[in-house]
Amino acid sequence: MTSRREIIKALAGAALLPGALPLARAQGPAHEPLKDIAARKGMRFGTAISHGRNQFGDPAYRALVERECNLIVLENEMKWQALEPAPGKLEFGPADEVIAWARGKGIAVRGHNLFWQAEKWLPAWVGRQNFGPQPAKAVEQLMRTHVSTVCGHFGKAIKSWDVVNEAVDPADGKLRQNALTRPLGALAQIDLAFRLAREHAPQAQLVYNDYMRGDAGSARHRAGVLTLLAELKKRGTPVHALGLQSHIGSWDLSDSGSDKGRADLAEWRKFLDEVTGMGYDLLITELDVNDRRLPADIAKRDAGVAAATRDYLDVTLSYPRLRDILVWGLADNISWLQTWYEAPRQDKLPMRPTPFDGELKAKPMRQAIADAIKAAPPRQG
Ligand code: G3I
C-alpha cells in the first residue's frame, strides 16, 4: 500500500504541489513556523541537515526544514575529514549543494567545524603526518592552509563558524591532545585556530562548541570549559561565543520538577552566568533529547522529552545573549542517536529525541520549543 507520505513525496518531487502544501499535510494541523515564533523575539531557529538521501535528498524533509528554519548547519559535510579525505583532495560538492539551496530559500548557514579536537575525528591522514624537524612550524602551516582553503571557499556564505569543537575532555576537564596540539601545546593551538579564523573569515561569529551539561557527572567538563574560556580571554583570542551543543538526556534526564532536575538546572545557570559574565555570547547548536531513561510508552516518552526540553530551554533562553537555537535533526528517524551505541535504550526501541516523528508529524517537543521561545525575553536590536 502506498503511504500518505510516499504520495506527498511523489507529488512534491514532481513539483505538482506548491511548497507549503506537502508540509501542511505531512504535519497535520497547521503550526506557526518555529522560525517565525523565534523571529518575533529577535531569535533564529534552525537544524542540522546532512546531504544524505533521507535528509537533503528527501523533498518532504527538505520542505519541513524550509518551513520551520531560517538557519541550518551541515551535520557532517563541512567537517575536515569530509572536505579533505586525503591531503589536497578537496570535496566541496555536497556542502555547496546544500548551501546553494539554503541561499535560494533565504536560510542562513553555520559552519561546523574547522577543528574537532578529539583525535579520532581529525582526518586520519593528519594523524599519520610526519611533521619533520620543525613540527610546530609544519602544524601551523597545515592549520593555515586548512583555514584559508575552507574559509576562502565558503566565504561570506558562513556568518558563524564552530572554529574549535570539543577541546575539553569530560573525564578530567583537561584539554584534549591530538596530532596538532602535541607540537604546539593545546592552548596555543586553539588560540591559533581562532586567530586564523578571524583572518580568513572576518565576517563570521567565531564559536567554541562543546557538550558540557548541568548534571554532576559533567562538573569537570563545565569547569574545564570555564578554564579554557578564561585563558582565551586572557590571551585576547578572538572567540565570540560558546556553542552549547545541548545533547541532553543521556545522563542527565530526571523527572521535570524533581530535586535532581532542579539542582542540575541551578548548576547550569551558574555555568551560563560565568560564561556570559566573561563577555561571551551563547547559542544552542545541537539540541536533542536522548530518551533512554524514559518509559517505552510513546505518549509518556514524548511528554518526558518535551518536559526536559522545556525545563532546559526556560533556563537557557533566559539569557538574552543567546539568539540562535539549532536542533541536531528535525525528525526522529534521521537522528544520529538511533545508531549511537554508547547510550542506547535497553529495550532497543527507536529513540524519539527530536521535534518531529519519522512521518514528519509534530511531537510535544516541538510545542515545548515553541512555548519556551514564546516565554523567553525579547532580544533587543
Ligand atoms: O558517509 C559514510 C558512509 O560512506 C559509510 O558507508 C558509513 C559507514 O559507517 O559511514 C558514513 O559516515 C558516517 C557519517 O556520520 C555520515 O553518516 C560516519 O560513519 C559516522 O561516524 C558519522 O557520524 C556523525 C558524527 O558526528 C561523527 O562525525 C553523525 O552523523 C553526526 O550526527 C555527529 O555529530 C556530532 C557533531 O558533529 C559534534 N557534536 C556531537 C554530534 C553528535 O555526535
CSV table of N, CA and C in Angstrom, one decimal, residues 99-153:
chain,number,residue,atom,x,y,z
A,99,ILE,N,24.2,24.5,0.6
A,99,ILE,CA,24.4,25.9,0.8
A,99,ILE,C,23.7,26.7,-0.3
A,100,ALA,N,23.8,26.3,-1.5
A,100,ALA,CA,23.1,27.0,-2.7
A,100,ALA,C,21.6,26.9,-2.5
A,101,TRP,N,21.1,25.7,-2.0
A,101,TRP,CA,19.7,25.6,-1.8
A,101,TRP,C,19.2,26.6,-0.7
A,102,ALA,N,20.0,26.6,0.4
A,102,ALA,CA,19.7,27.5,1.5
A,102,ALA,C,19.7,28.9,1.1
A,103,ARG,N,20.7,29.3,0.3
A,103,ARG,CA,20.7,30.7,-0.1
A,103,ARG,C,19.5,31.1,-0.9
A,104,GLY,N,19.1,30.2,-1.8
A,104,GLY,CA,17.9,30.4,-2.6
A,104,GLY,C,16.6,30.6,-1.7
A,105,LYS,N,16.6,29.9,-0.5
A,105,LYS,CA,15.4,30.0,0.3
A,105,LYS,C,15.6,31.1,1.4
A,106,GLY,N,16.7,31.8,1.4
A,106,GLY,CA,16.9,32.8,2.4
A,106,GLY,C,17.2,32.2,3.8
A,107,ILE,N,17.8,31.0,3.8
A,107,ILE,CA,18.2,30.4,5.1
A,107,ILE,C,19.7,30.6,5.3
A,108,ALA,N,20.0,31.1,6.5
A,108,ALA,CA,21.4,31.3,6.9
A,108,ALA,C,22.1,30.0,7.2
A,109,VAL,N,23.4,29.9,7.0
A,109,VAL,CA,24.2,28.7,7.2
A,109,VAL,C,25.3,28.9,8.2
A,110,ARG,N,25.4,28.0,9.2
A,110,ARG,CA,26.5,28.0,10.1
A,110,ARG,C,27.6,27.0,9.6
A,111,GLY,N,28.8,27.2,10.0
A,111,GLY,CA,29.9,26.3,9.6
A,111,GLY,C,30.3,25.4,10.8
A,112,HIS,N,30.3,24.1,10.5
A,112,HIS,CA,30.7,23.1,11.6
A,112,HIS,C,31.6,22.1,11.0
A,113,ASN,N,32.8,21.9,11.4
A,113,ASN,CA,33.6,22.8,12.2
A,113,ASN,C,35.0,22.8,11.6
A,114,LEU,N,35.8,23.8,12.0
A,114,LEU,CA,37.2,23.9,11.4
A,114,LEU,C,38.1,22.9,12.1
A,115,PHE,N,38.1,22.8,13.4
A,115,PHE,CA,39.0,21.8,14.1
A,115,PHE,C,38.2,21.1,15.2
A,116,TRP,N,38.1,19.8,15.0
A,116,TRP,CA,37.5,18.9,16.0
A,116,TRP,C,38.6,18.2,16.8
A,117,GLN,N,38.6,18.5,18.1
A,117,GLN,CA,39.9,18.2,18.8
A,117,GLN,C,40.0,16.7,19.2
A,118,ALA,N,39.0,16.0,19.2
A,118,ALA,CA,39.1,14.5,19.5
A,118,ALA,C,39.9,13.9,18.3
A,119,GLU,N,41.0,13.2,18.7
A,119,GLU,CA,41.9,12.8,17.6
A,119,GLU,C,41.1,11.9,16.6
A,120,LYS,N,40.2,11.1,17.0
A,120,LYS,CA,39.5,10.2,16.1
A,120,LYS,C,38.7,11.0,15.0
A,121,TRP,N,38.4,12.2,15.3
A,121,TRP,CA,37.6,12.9,14.3
A,121,TRP,C,38.4,13.9,13.4
A,122,LEU,N,39.7,13.9,13.7
A,122,LEU,CA,40.6,14.6,12.7
A,122,LEU,C,40.7,13.6,11.5
A,123,PRO,N,40.9,14.2,10.3
A,123,PRO,CA,41.2,13.3,9.2
A,123,PRO,C,42.3,12.3,9.5
A,124,ALA,N,42.2,11.0,9.2
A,124,ALA,CA,43.2,10.0,9.6
A,124,ALA,C,44.6,10.4,9.0
A,125,TRP,N,44.6,11.1,7.9
A,125,TRP,CA,45.9,11.4,7.3
A,125,TRP,C,46.6,12.5,8.1
A,126,VAL,N,45.9,13.3,8.8
A,126,VAL,CA,46.5,14.3,9.7
A,126,VAL,C,47.3,13.6,10.8
A,127,GLY,N,46.6,12.6,11.4
A,127,GLY,CA,47.3,11.8,12.5
A,127,GLY,C,48.5,11.1,12.0
A,128,ARG,N,48.5,10.7,10.7
A,128,ARG,CA,49.7,9.9,10.2
A,128,ARG,C,50.8,10.8,9.7
A,129,GLN,N,50.6,12.1,9.7
A,129,GLN,CA,51.5,13.1,9.1
A,129,GLN,C,52.8,13.1,9.8
A,130,ASN,N,53.9,13.1,9.0
A,130,ASN,CA,55.2,13.3,9.6
A,130,ASN,C,55.5,14.8,9.5
A,131,PHE,N,55.6,15.5,10.7
A,131,PHE,CA,55.7,16.9,10.7
A,131,PHE,C,57.2,17.4,10.6
A,132,GLY,N,58.1,16.4,10.5
A,132,GLY,CA,59.5,16.8,10.2
A,132,GLY,C,60.2,17.4,11.4
A,133,PRO,N,61.4,18.0,11.1
A,133,PRO,CA,62.3,18.5,12.2
A,133,PRO,C,61.7,19.7,12.9
A,134,GLN,N,60.8,20.4,12.3
A,134,GLN,CA,60.2,21.6,12.9
A,134,GLN,C,58.7,21.5,13.0
A,135,PRO,N,58.2,20.6,13.9
A,135,PRO,CA,56.8,20.2,13.8
A,135,PRO,C,55.9,21.4,14.1
A,136,ALA,N,56.3,22.3,15.0
A,136,ALA,CA,55.4,23.4,15.3
A,136,ALA,C,55.1,24.2,14.1
A,137,LYS,N,56.2,24.5,13.4
A,137,LYS,CA,56.0,25.3,12.1
A,137,LYS,C,55.2,24.6,11.1
A,138,ALA,N,55.4,23.3,11.0
A,138,ALA,CA,54.7,22.5,10.0
A,138,ALA,C,53.2,22.4,10.4
A,139,VAL,N,52.9,22.3,11.6
A,139,VAL,CA,51.5,22.2,12.1
A,139,VAL,C,50.8,23.6,11.8
A,140,GLU,N,51.5,24.6,12.1
A,140,GLU,CA,51.0,26.0,11.9
A,140,GLU,C,50.6,26.1,10.4
A,141,GLN,N,51.5,25.7,9.6
A,141,GLN,CA,51.3,25.8,8.1
A,141,GLN,C,50.1,25.0,7.7
A,142,LEU,N,50.0,23.8,8.2
A,142,LEU,CA,48.9,22.9,7.9
A,142,LEU,C,47.5,23.6,8.3
A,143,MET,N,47.5,24.1,9.5
A,143,MET,CA,46.3,24.7,10.0
A,143,MET,C,46.0,26.0,9.2
A,144,ARG,N,47.0,26.7,8.8
A,144,ARG,CA,46.8,27.9,8.0
A,144,ARG,C,46.2,27.6,6.6
A,145,THR,N,46.8,26.5,6.0
A,145,THR,CA,46.3,26.1,4.7
A,145,THR,C,44.8,25.6,4.8
A,146,HIS,N,44.5,24.9,5.9
A,146,HIS,CA,43.2,24.3,6.0
A,146,HIS,C,42.2,25.5,6.2
A,147,VAL,N,42.5,26.4,7.1
A,147,VAL,CA,41.5,27.5,7.4
A,147,VAL,C,41.4,28.4,6.1
A,148,SER,N,42.5,28.7,5.5
A,148,SER,CA,42.4,29.6,4.3
A,148,SER,C,41.7,29.0,3.2
A,149,THR,N,41.9,27.7,3.0
A,149,THR,CA,41.2,27.0,1.9
A,149,THR,C,39.7,26.9,2.2
A,150,VAL,N,39.3,26.5,3.4
A,150,VAL,CA,37.9,26.2,3.7
A,150,VAL,C,37.2,27.6,3.8
A,151,CYS,N,37.7,28.5,4.5
A,151,CYS,CA,37.0,29.8,4.7
A,151,CYS,C,37.1,30.6,3.4
A,152,GLY,N,38.1,30.4,2.6
A,152,GLY,CA,38.2,31.0,1.3
A,152,GLY,C,37.1,30.5,0.4
A,153,HIS,N,36.9,29.2,0.4
A,153,HIS,CA,35.9,28.6,-0.4
A,153,HIS,C,34.5,29.0,-0.1
